[in-house]
PDB file of C-alpha atoms in Angstrom:
ATOM      1  CA  MET A 188      76.949  29.501 -40.699  1.00 36.00           C
ATOM      2  CA  ASP A 189      79.135  31.960 -38.827  1.00 39.00           C
ATOM      3  CA  ARG A 190      78.987  32.915 -35.199  1.00 41.00           C
ATOM      4  CA  VAL A 191      76.820  35.996 -34.571  1.00 44.00           C
ATOM      5  CA  THR A 192      78.140  38.223 -31.777  1.00 44.00           C
ATOM      6  CA  THR A 193      76.284  41.235 -30.395  1.00 47.00           C
ATOM      7  CA  PRO A 194      77.011  43.549 -27.447  1.00 50.00           C
ATOM      8  CA  GLY A 195      74.704  41.291 -25.406  1.00 64.00           C
ATOM      9  CA  GLY A 196      76.657  38.120 -26.196  1.00 82.00           C
ATOM     10  CA  VAL A 197      76.537  35.374 -28.831  1.00 87.00           C
ATOM     11  CA  ARG A 198      73.323  34.566 -30.697  1.00 91.00           C
ATOM     12  CA  ALA A 199      73.277  31.111 -32.270  1.00 92.00           C
ATOM     13  CA  ARG A 200      70.649  28.776 -33.701  1.00 94.00           C
ATOM     14  CA  ALA A 201      70.484  25.150 -34.757  1.00 95.00           C
ATOM     15  CA  ARG A 202      67.695  23.388 -36.613  1.00 97.00           C
ATOM     16  CA  VAL A 203      66.964  19.748 -37.386  1.00 98.00           C
ATOM     17  CA  LEU A 204      64.087  18.508 -39.531  1.00 98.00           C
ATOM     18  CA  ALA A 205      63.448  14.778 -39.995  1.00 97.00           C
ATOM     19  CA  ARG A 206      60.977  13.275 -42.483  1.00 96.00           C
ATOM     20  CA  GLY A 207      60.013   9.756 -43.448  1.00 91.00           C
ATOM     21  CA  ASP A 208      61.793   8.898 -46.696  1.00 88.00           C
ATOM     22  CA  GLY A 209      58.997   6.718 -48.073  1.00 85.00           C
ATOM     23  CA  ARG A 210      61.196   3.597 -47.925  1.00 87.00           C
ATOM     24  CA  GLY A 211      60.892   2.830 -44.222  1.00 87.00           C
ATOM     25  CA  GLY A 212      63.735   5.143 -43.195  1.00 90.00           C
ATOM     26  CA  THR A 213      64.201   8.750 -42.104  1.00 95.00           C
ATOM     27  CA  ALA A 214      65.671  11.603 -44.143  1.00 95.00           C
ATOM     28  CA  LEU A 215      67.168  14.811 -42.763  1.00 96.00           C
ATOM     29  CA  PRO A 216      66.345  17.580 -45.278  1.00 96.00           C
ATOM     30  CA  VAL A 217      67.370  20.282 -42.776  1.00 97.00           C
ATOM     31  CA  LEU A 218      70.469  19.945 -40.621  1.00 95.00           C
ATOM     32  CA  GLU A 219      72.035  23.282 -39.810  1.00 95.00           C
ATOM     33  CA  GLY A 220      73.802  25.075 -36.984  1.00 93.00           C
ATOM     34  CA  GLU A 221      75.797  28.217 -36.393  1.00 89.00           C
ATOM     35  CA  GLY A 222      78.594  29.375 -34.110  1.00 84.00           C
ATOM     36  CA  PRO A 223      78.694  27.276 -30.957  1.00 86.00           C
ATOM     37  CA  LEU A 224      75.902  24.981 -32.177  1.00 90.00           C
ATOM     38  CA  ALA A 225      77.329  22.499 -34.659  1.00 91.00           C
ATOM     39  CA  VAL A 226      75.007  19.709 -35.837  1.00 94.00           C
ATOM     40  CA  ARG A 227      76.261  16.373 -37.183  1.00 94.00           C
ATOM     41  CA  ARG A 228      74.512  13.295 -38.524  1.00 94.00           C
ATOM     42  CA  THR A 229      75.860  10.041 -37.097  1.00 92.00           C
ATOM     43  CA  ARG A 230      75.226   6.401 -37.919  1.00 89.00           C
ATOM     44  CA  GLY A 231      71.545   5.597 -37.391  1.00 84.00           C
ATOM     45  CA  SER A 232      69.853   2.342 -36.465  1.00 85.00           C
ATOM     46  CA  GLY A 233      67.036   0.843 -38.482  1.00 87.00           C
ATOM     47  CA  ALA A 234      64.502   3.517 -39.431  1.00 92.00           C
ATOM     48  CA  GLU A 235      65.875   5.980 -36.869  1.00 96.00           C
ATOM     49  CA  ALA A 236      68.146   8.859 -37.874  1.00 96.00           C
ATOM     50  CA  HIS A 237      70.735   9.953 -35.307  1.00 97.00           C
ATOM     51  CA  VAL A 238      71.900  13.550 -34.872  1.00 97.00           C
ATOM     52  CA  MET A 239      74.559  14.902 -32.519  1.00 95.00           C
ATOM     53  CA  LEU A 240      74.870  18.442 -31.175  1.00 93.00           C
ATOM     54  CA  VAL A 241      78.553  19.314 -30.939  1.00 90.00           C
ATOM     55  CA  GLY A 242      79.638  22.315 -28.878  1.00 77.00           C
ATOM     56  CA  ALA A 243      82.115  24.206 -31.061  1.00 58.00           C
ATOM     57  CA  MET A 244      82.845  26.707 -28.257  1.00 60.00           C
ATOM     58  CA  SER A 245      82.558  27.047 -24.499  1.00 64.00           C
ATOM     59  CA  GLY A 246      79.272  28.228 -23.149  1.00 71.00           C
ATOM     60  CA  PRO A 247      76.683  29.435 -22.927  1.00 87.00           C
ATOM     61  CA  LEU A 248      78.362  32.427 -21.289  1.00 88.00           C
ATOM     62  CA  GLY A 249      76.698  35.438 -19.732  1.00 87.00           C
ATOM     63  CA  GLY A 250      74.568  37.280 -22.297  1.00 89.00           C
ATOM     64  CA  ASP A 251      74.512  34.420 -24.828  1.00 91.00           C
ATOM     65  CA  HIS A 252      71.239  33.246 -26.371  1.00 93.00           C
ATOM     66  CA  PHE A 253      71.124  29.806 -28.002  1.00 94.00           C
ATOM     67  CA  THR A 254      68.075  28.318 -29.738  1.00 96.00           C
ATOM     68  CA  VAL A 255      67.716  24.705 -30.902  1.00 96.00           C
ATOM     69  CA  THR A 256      64.730  23.508 -32.930  1.00 97.00           C
ATOM     70  CA  ALA A 257      64.077  19.856 -33.787  1.00 98.00           C
ATOM     71  CA  GLU A 258      61.088  18.463 -35.648  1.00 98.00           C
ATOM     72  CA  ALA A 259      60.155  14.864 -36.332  1.00 98.00           C
ATOM     73  CA  ALA A 260      57.581  15.140 -39.119  1.00 97.00           C
ATOM     74  CA  PRO A 261      54.915  12.429 -39.607  1.00 95.00           C
ATOM     75  CA  GLY A 262      56.502   9.027 -40.116  1.00 94.00           C
ATOM     76  CA  ALA A 263      60.000  10.062 -39.001  1.00 97.00           C
ATOM     77  CA  ARG A 264      62.164   8.454 -36.336  1.00 97.00           C
ATOM     78  CA  LEU A 265      64.737  10.830 -34.849  1.00 98.00           C
ATOM     79  CA  ARG A 266      67.217  10.631 -31.997  1.00 98.00           C
ATOM     80  CA  VAL A 267      69.125  13.764 -30.927  1.00 97.00           C
ATOM     81  CA  GLY A 268      72.019  13.631 -28.473  1.00 96.00           C
ATOM     82  CA  SER A 269      75.016  15.765 -27.605  1.00 94.00           C
ATOM     83  CA  ALA A 270      78.709  15.014 -27.766  1.00 90.00           C
ATOM     84  CA  ALA A 271      79.409  16.346 -24.260  1.00 90.00           C
ATOM     85  CA  ALA A 272      77.791  18.049 -21.311  1.00 91.00           C
ATOM     86  CA  THR A 273      76.650  21.660 -21.646  1.00 90.00           C
ATOM     87  CA  LEU A 274      78.628  23.869 -19.265  1.00 90.00           C
ATOM     88  CA  ALA A 275      77.052  27.168 -18.237  1.00 90.00           C
ATOM     89  CA  LEU A 276      79.865  29.599 -17.418  1.00 88.00           C
ATOM     90  CA  PRO A 277      80.137  33.203 -16.250  1.00 87.00           C
ATOM     91  CA  GLY A 278      81.170  35.694 -18.880  1.00 77.00           C
ATOM     92  CA  GLN A 279      82.323  39.283 -19.184  1.00 75.00           C
ATOM     93  CA  ASP A 280      78.721  40.239 -19.900  1.00 70.00           C
ATOM     94  CA  LYS A 281      76.879  40.236 -16.568  1.00 75.00           C
ATOM     95  CA  ALA A 282      73.509  39.547 -18.209  1.00 84.00           C
ATOM     96  CA  PRO A 283      72.061  36.028 -17.797  1.00 89.00           C
ATOM     97  CA  ALA A 284      72.403  33.514 -20.610  1.00 93.00           C
ATOM     98  CA  ARG A 285      69.411  31.846 -22.255  1.00 94.00           C
ATOM     99  CA  TYR A 286      68.953  28.480 -23.960  1.00 94.00           C
ATOM    100  CA  ASP A 287      65.675  27.810 -25.793  1.00 97.00           C
ATOM    101  CA  VAL A 288      64.696  24.352 -27.050  1.00 97.00           C
ATOM    102  CA  ARG A 289      61.683  23.889 -29.347  1.00 98.00           C
ATOM    103  CA  LEU A 290      60.651  20.340 -30.214  1.00 98.00           C
ATOM    104  CA  SER A 291      57.752  18.995 -32.260  1.00 98.00           C
ATOM    105  CA  VAL A 292      56.623  15.470 -33.032  1.00 98.00           C
ATOM    106  CA  GLY A 293      54.160  14.665 -35.804  1.00 97.00           C
ATOM    107  CA  ASP A 294      51.599  11.885 -36.072  1.00 96.00           C
ATOM    108  CA  ASP A 295      53.181   8.417 -36.284  1.00 95.00           C
ATOM    109  CA  ALA A 296      56.576  10.004 -35.571  1.00 97.00           C
ATOM    110  CA  GLU A 297      59.040   9.469 -32.745  1.00 98.00           C
ATOM    111  CA  LEU A 298      61.587  11.829 -31.196  1.00 98.00           C
ATOM    112  CA  ARG A 299      64.153  10.797 -28.626  1.00 98.00           C
ATOM    113  CA  TRP A 300      65.754  13.926 -27.175  1.00 98.00           C
ATOM    114  CA  LEU A 301      68.698  12.683 -25.104  1.00 97.00           C
ATOM    115  CA  PRO A 302      71.337  15.381 -24.543  1.00 95.00           C
ATOM    116  CA  GLU A 303      74.079  15.042 -21.985  1.00 95.00           C
ATOM    117  CA  GLN A 304      73.903  16.851 -18.666  1.00 94.00           C
ATOM    118  CA  LEU A 305      73.745  20.592 -18.087  1.00 94.00           C
ATOM    119  CA  ILE A 306      76.323  21.747 -15.521  1.00 93.00           C
ATOM    120  CA  SER A 307      75.736  25.052 -13.767  1.00 93.00           C
ATOM    121  CA  ALA A 308      79.208  26.391 -12.923  1.00 91.00           C
ATOM    122  CA  HIS A 309      79.824  28.849 -10.091  1.00 91.00           C
ATOM    123  CA  GLY A 310      79.110  32.443 -11.086  1.00 90.00           C
ATOM    124  CA  SER A 311      76.966  31.567 -14.106  1.00 91.00           C
ATOM    125  CA  GLU A 312      73.319  32.483 -14.628  1.00 93.00           C
ATOM    126  CA  LEU A 313      71.306  30.544 -17.183  1.00 94.00           C
ATOM    127  CA  THR A 314      67.632  30.231 -18.086  1.00 95.00           C
ATOM    128  CA  VAL A 315      66.582  27.163 -20.073  1.00 96.00           C
ATOM    129  CA  ALA A 316      63.122  26.990 -21.649  1.00 97.00           C
ATOM    130  CA  THR A 317      62.024  23.777 -23.363  1.00 97.00           C
ATOM    131  CA  ARG A 318      58.696  23.599 -25.196  1.00 98.00           C
ATOM    132  CA  VAL A 319      57.444  20.380 -26.799  1.00 98.00           C
ATOM    133  CA  ASP A 320      54.400  19.782 -29.004  1.00 98.00           C
ATOM    134  CA  VAL A 321      53.430  16.166 -29.713  1.00 98.00           C
ATOM    135  CA  ALA A 322      50.670  15.109 -32.114  1.00 97.00           C
ATOM    136  CA  ALA A 323      48.035  12.641 -30.929  1.00 94.00           C
ATOM    137  CA  GLY A 324      49.833   9.693 -32.557  1.00 95.00           C
ATOM    138  CA  GLY A 325      53.378  10.829 -31.770  1.00 97.00           C
ATOM    139  CA  ARG A 326      55.903   9.310 -29.383  1.00 98.00           C
ATOM    140  CA  LEU A 327      58.456  11.157 -27.266  1.00 98.00           C
ATOM    141  CA  LEU A 328      61.320  10.346 -24.941  1.00 98.00           C
ATOM    142  CA  LEU A 329      62.853  13.497 -23.464  1.00 98.00           C
ATOM    143  CA  ARG A 330      65.642  13.631 -20.897  1.00 98.00           C
ATOM    144  CA  GLU A 331      66.778  16.623 -18.863  1.00 97.00           C
ATOM    145  CA  GLU A 332      69.596  16.443 -16.311  1.00 96.00           C
ATOM    146  CA  GLN A 333      71.017  19.331 -14.287  1.00 95.00           C
ATOM    147  CA  VAL A 334      74.163  19.189 -12.159  1.00 94.00           C
ATOM    148  CA  LEU A 335      74.760  22.026  -9.700  1.00 92.00           C
ATOM    149  CA  GLY A 336      78.404  23.003  -9.904  1.00 86.00           C
ATOM    150  CA  ARG A 337      81.530  21.194 -10.943  1.00 86.00           C
ATOM    151  CA  SER A 338      83.355  19.008  -8.448  1.00 80.00           C
ATOM    152  CA  GLY A 339      83.999  20.933  -5.231  1.00 78.00           C
ATOM    153  CA  GLU A 340      82.382  24.226  -6.286  1.00 84.00           C
ATOM    154  CA  GLU A 341      79.145  26.031  -5.514  1.00 87.00           C
ATOM    155  CA  PRO A 342      76.539  26.182  -8.308  1.00 88.00           C
ATOM    156  CA  GLY A 343      75.511  29.088 -10.451  1.00 89.00           C
ATOM    157  CA  ARG A 344      71.948  30.338 -10.825  1.00 93.00           C
ATOM    158  CA  LEU A 345      69.851  27.994 -12.971  1.00 94.00           C
ATOM    159  CA  THR A 346      66.214  28.320 -13.994  1.00 94.00           C
ATOM    160  CA  SER A 347      64.699  25.580 -16.133  1.00 95.00           C
ATOM    161  CA  ARG A 348      61.132  25.459 -17.459  1.00 97.00           C
ATOM    162  CA  LEU A 349      59.623  22.520 -19.341  1.00 97.00           C
ATOM    163  CA  THR A 350      56.262  22.617 -21.123  1.00 98.00           C
ATOM    164  CA  VAL A 351      54.821  19.594 -22.943  1.00 98.00           C
ATOM    165  CA  ARG A 352      51.629  19.550 -24.991  1.00 98.00           C
ATOM    166  CA  VAL A 353      50.028  16.456 -26.493  1.00 97.00           C
ATOM    167  CA  ALA A 354      47.384  16.944 -29.192  1.00 96.00           C
ATOM    168  CA  GLY A 355      47.213  20.605 -28.166  1.00 96.00           C
ATOM    169  CA  ARG A 356      46.596  19.815 -24.491  1.00 96.00           C
ATOM    170  CA  CYS A 357      49.133  20.826 -21.862  1.00 97.00           C
ATOM    171  CA  VAL A 358      50.156  17.750 -19.863  1.00 97.00           C
ATOM    172  CA  LEU A 359      53.180  19.256 -18.080  1.00 97.00           C
ATOM    173  CA  ASP A 360      54.314  22.787 -17.243  1.00 97.00           C
ATOM    174  CA  GLN A 361      56.904  23.029 -14.506  1.00 94.00           C
ATOM    175  CA  GLU A 362      59.851  25.160 -13.498  1.00 93.00           C
ATOM    176  CA  LEU A 363      62.942  24.498 -11.409  1.00 90.00           C
ATOM    177  CA  ALA A 364      64.970  27.396  -9.988  1.00 92.00           C
ATOM    178  CA  CYS A 365      68.104  26.759  -7.946  1.00 90.00           C
ATOM    179  CA  GLY A 366      71.365  28.351  -6.920  1.00 86.00           C
ATOM    180  CA  PRO A 367      72.150  31.821  -5.567  1.00 88.00           C
ATOM    181  CA  GLY A 368      69.165  34.140  -5.739  1.00 83.00           C
ATOM    182  CA  ALA A 369      66.613  31.363  -6.339  1.00 82.00           C
ATOM    183  CA  PRO A 370      63.451  31.346  -4.188  1.00 83.00           C
ATOM    184  CA  GLY A 371      64.053  29.998  -0.710  1.00 78.00           C
ATOM    185  CA  GLY A 372      63.664  26.276  -0.111  1.00 74.00           C
ATOM    186  CA  TRP A 373      65.079  25.052  -3.429  1.00 80.00           C
ATOM    187  CA  ASP A 374      67.688  22.974  -1.564  1.00 79.00           C
ATOM    188  CA  GLY A 375      65.404  22.023   1.337  1.00 79.00           C
ATOM    189  CA  PRO A 376      63.394  18.837   1.990  1.00 78.00           C
ATOM    190  CA  ALA A 377      60.684  19.858  -0.488  1.00 72.00           C
ATOM    191  CA  GLY A 378      63.267  20.655  -3.164  1.00 73.00           C
ATOM    192  CA  LEU A 379      66.592  18.987  -3.897  1.00 79.00           C
ATOM    193  CA  ALA A 380      67.129  18.016  -0.239  1.00 76.00           C
ATOM    194  CA  GLY A 381      70.826  18.783  -0.429  1.00 79.00           C
ATOM    195  CA  HIS A 382      71.440  16.810  -3.627  1.00 85.00           C
ATOM    196  CA  ARG A 383      73.635  18.216  -6.391  1.00 88.00           C
ATOM    197  CA  ALA A 384      71.872  16.648  -9.383  1.00 93.00           C
ATOM    198  CA  ALA A 385      68.256  16.602 -10.557  1.00 94.00           C
ATOM    199  CA  GLY A 386      66.649  15.245 -13.676  1.00 95.00           C
ATOM    200  CA  GLN A 387      63.561  14.004 -15.425  1.00 96.00           C
ATOM    201  CA  LEU A 388      62.315  11.919 -18.289  1.00 97.00           C
ATOM    202  CA  VAL A 389      59.084  12.627 -20.133  1.00 98.00           C
ATOM    203  CA  VAL A 390      57.673   9.645 -22.003  1.00 98.00           C
ATOM    204  CA  VAL A 391      54.726  10.030 -24.387  1.00 98.00           C
ATOM    205  CA  ARG A 392      53.233   6.883 -25.895  1.00 97.00           C
ATOM    206  CA  PRO A 393      49.748   6.635 -27.464  1.00 96.00           C
ATOM    207  CA  GLN A 394      49.050   3.377 -25.600  1.00 94.00           C
ATOM    208  CA  PHE A 395      49.309   5.203 -22.264  1.00 94.00           C
ATOM    209  CA  ALA A 396      45.912   6.786 -23.026  1.00 91.00           C
ATOM    210  CA  ALA A 397      44.226   3.428 -22.427  1.00 89.00           C
ATOM    211  CA  GLY A 398      46.522   2.071 -19.716  1.00 88.00           C
ATOM    212  CA  PRO A 399      48.965   4.478 -18.066  1.00 87.00           C
ATOM    213  CA  PRO A 400      51.637   2.987 -15.802  1.00 91.00           C
ATOM    214  CA  PRO A 401      50.866   3.329 -12.090  1.00 91.00           C
ATOM    215  CA  ALA A 402      52.623   5.883  -9.911  1.00 92.00           C
ATOM    216  CA  ARG A 403      55.707   4.443  -8.258  1.00 92.00           C
ATOM    217  CA  HIS A 404      58.355   5.641  -5.819  1.00 91.00           C
ATOM    218  CA  PHE A 405      61.915   4.372  -5.703  1.00 89.00           C
ATOM    219  CA  PRO A 406      63.530   4.714  -2.264  1.00 82.00           C
ATOM    220  CA  GLN A 407      66.860   5.781  -3.808  1.00 83.00           C
ATOM    221  CA  GLY A 408      65.331   9.113  -4.906  1.00 86.00           C
ATOM    222  CA  ALA A 409      63.241   8.586  -8.054  1.00 92.00           C
ATOM    223  CA  ALA A 410      59.520   8.526  -8.812  1.00 94.00           C
ATOM    224  CA  VAL A 411      57.234   7.647 -11.721  1.00 96.00           C
ATOM    225  CA  MET A 412      54.107   9.785 -12.129  1.00 95.00           C
ATOM    226  CA  PRO A 413      51.434   9.434 -14.823  1.00 96.00           C
ATOM    227  CA  LEU A 414      50.380  12.750 -16.348  1.00 95.00           C
ATOM    228  CA  ALA A 415      46.967  13.987 -17.503  1.00 89.00           C
ATOM    229  CA  GLY A 416      47.312  12.444 -20.954  1.00 91.00           C
ATOM    230  CA  PRO A 417      49.223   9.619 -22.678  1.00 96.00           C
ATOM    231  CA  ALA A 418      52.404  10.648 -20.863  1.00 97.00           C
ATOM    232  CA  VAL A 419      54.516   9.752 -17.839  1.00 97.00           C
ATOM    233  CA  LEU A 420      57.056  11.780 -15.876  1.00 97.00           C
ATOM    234  CA  VAL A 421      60.082  10.130 -14.258  1.00 97.00           C
ATOM    235  CA  THR A 422      61.934  12.395 -11.813  1.00 96.00           C
ATOM    236  CA  ALA A 423      65.037  11.836  -9.703  1.00 95.00           C
ATOM    237  CA  VAL A 424      67.501  13.624  -7.434  1.00 94.00           C
ATOM    238  CA  ALA A 425      70.964  12.281  -6.673  1.00 94.00           C
ATOM    239  CA  PRO A 426      74.318  13.294  -5.193  1.00 93.00           C
ATOM    240  CA  ASP A 427      75.997  13.310  -8.619  1.00 93.00           C
ATOM    241  CA  GLY A 428      75.342  13.016 -12.334  1.00 93.00           C
ATOM    242  CA  LEU A 429      76.301   9.353 -12.616  1.00 94.00           C
ATOM    243  CA  ARG A 430      73.861   8.244  -9.947  1.00 95.00           C
ATOM    244  CA  LEU A 431      71.175  10.483 -11.451  1.00 95.00           C
ATOM    245  CA  ARG A 432      71.474   8.786 -14.853  1.00 96.00           C
ATOM    246  CA  ARG A 433      71.173   5.355 -13.265  1.00 95.00           C
ATOM    247  CA  LEU A 434      68.033   6.338 -11.370  1.00 95.00           C
ATOM    248  CA  LEU A 435      66.367   7.747 -14.470  1.00 96.00           C
ATOM    249  CA  GLU A 436      67.195   4.656 -16.485  1.00 95.00           C
ATOM    250  CA  GLU A 437      65.776   2.479 -13.718  1.00 94.00           C
ATOM    251  CA  GLY A 438      62.554   4.481 -13.757  1.00 94.00           C
ATOM    252  CA  LEU A 439      62.333   4.240 -17.546  1.00 95.00           C
ATOM    253  CA  ALA A 440      62.860   0.471 -17.472  1.00 94.00           C
ATOM    254  CA  SER A 441      59.954   0.119 -15.021  1.00 92.00           C
ATOM    255  CA  LEU A 442      57.548   1.443 -17.673  1.00 91.00           C
ATOM    256  CA  ASP A 443      58.081  -1.715 -19.729  1.00 82.00           C
TER     257      ASP A 443
END
């Protein structure tokens, strides 16, 4: 599909649909993207299909609106990653940019949503809204990582909201706002405490309904918190993206 440009910026969509193929594997009947959102199938592993989001252009820039939809239908195993970090940049249009992510996981399906980090460059303004719906028998691993500014620069304005529902019940609804113009205290002791990177993992597993992992704090800046449902939240803050990834992986490993 071609890039769609309007006076308010670029509008682009990508969609991925995964279904069980009836032979123990996963088929991808829908794999489409437009403009800056290119979608590629890569080599899978076992029953899991692998998809990569490839940024065909810089952005999102001011005024852009990107939407990504991914669905793991019943019986499917799907992993979605990205080829590089997403870099929010200022643009000629002074309006904020928006990035919407819509994910759904069917019964006896699994989705691993593992994009690379989002970097909020100086002068940019981006709102990210991620909404996830997981069926009662579905499994989810979702990673979000935000880095405030490139090396040696101040961050842009970043607002990120994440909503997760399991079997129709909301288990997580939270928002992070940081950078110039964000509510006061975002970089204080109750917020990022001076760190430049923040991230989280949401893990949904049916077995957590009977025995959720206990809450746990890691002195390096990470925590594991069971949610009101078969789900767990791992959060971390760190001085940089590399350390953030290590902390999140450490928290994830503790669940096993």
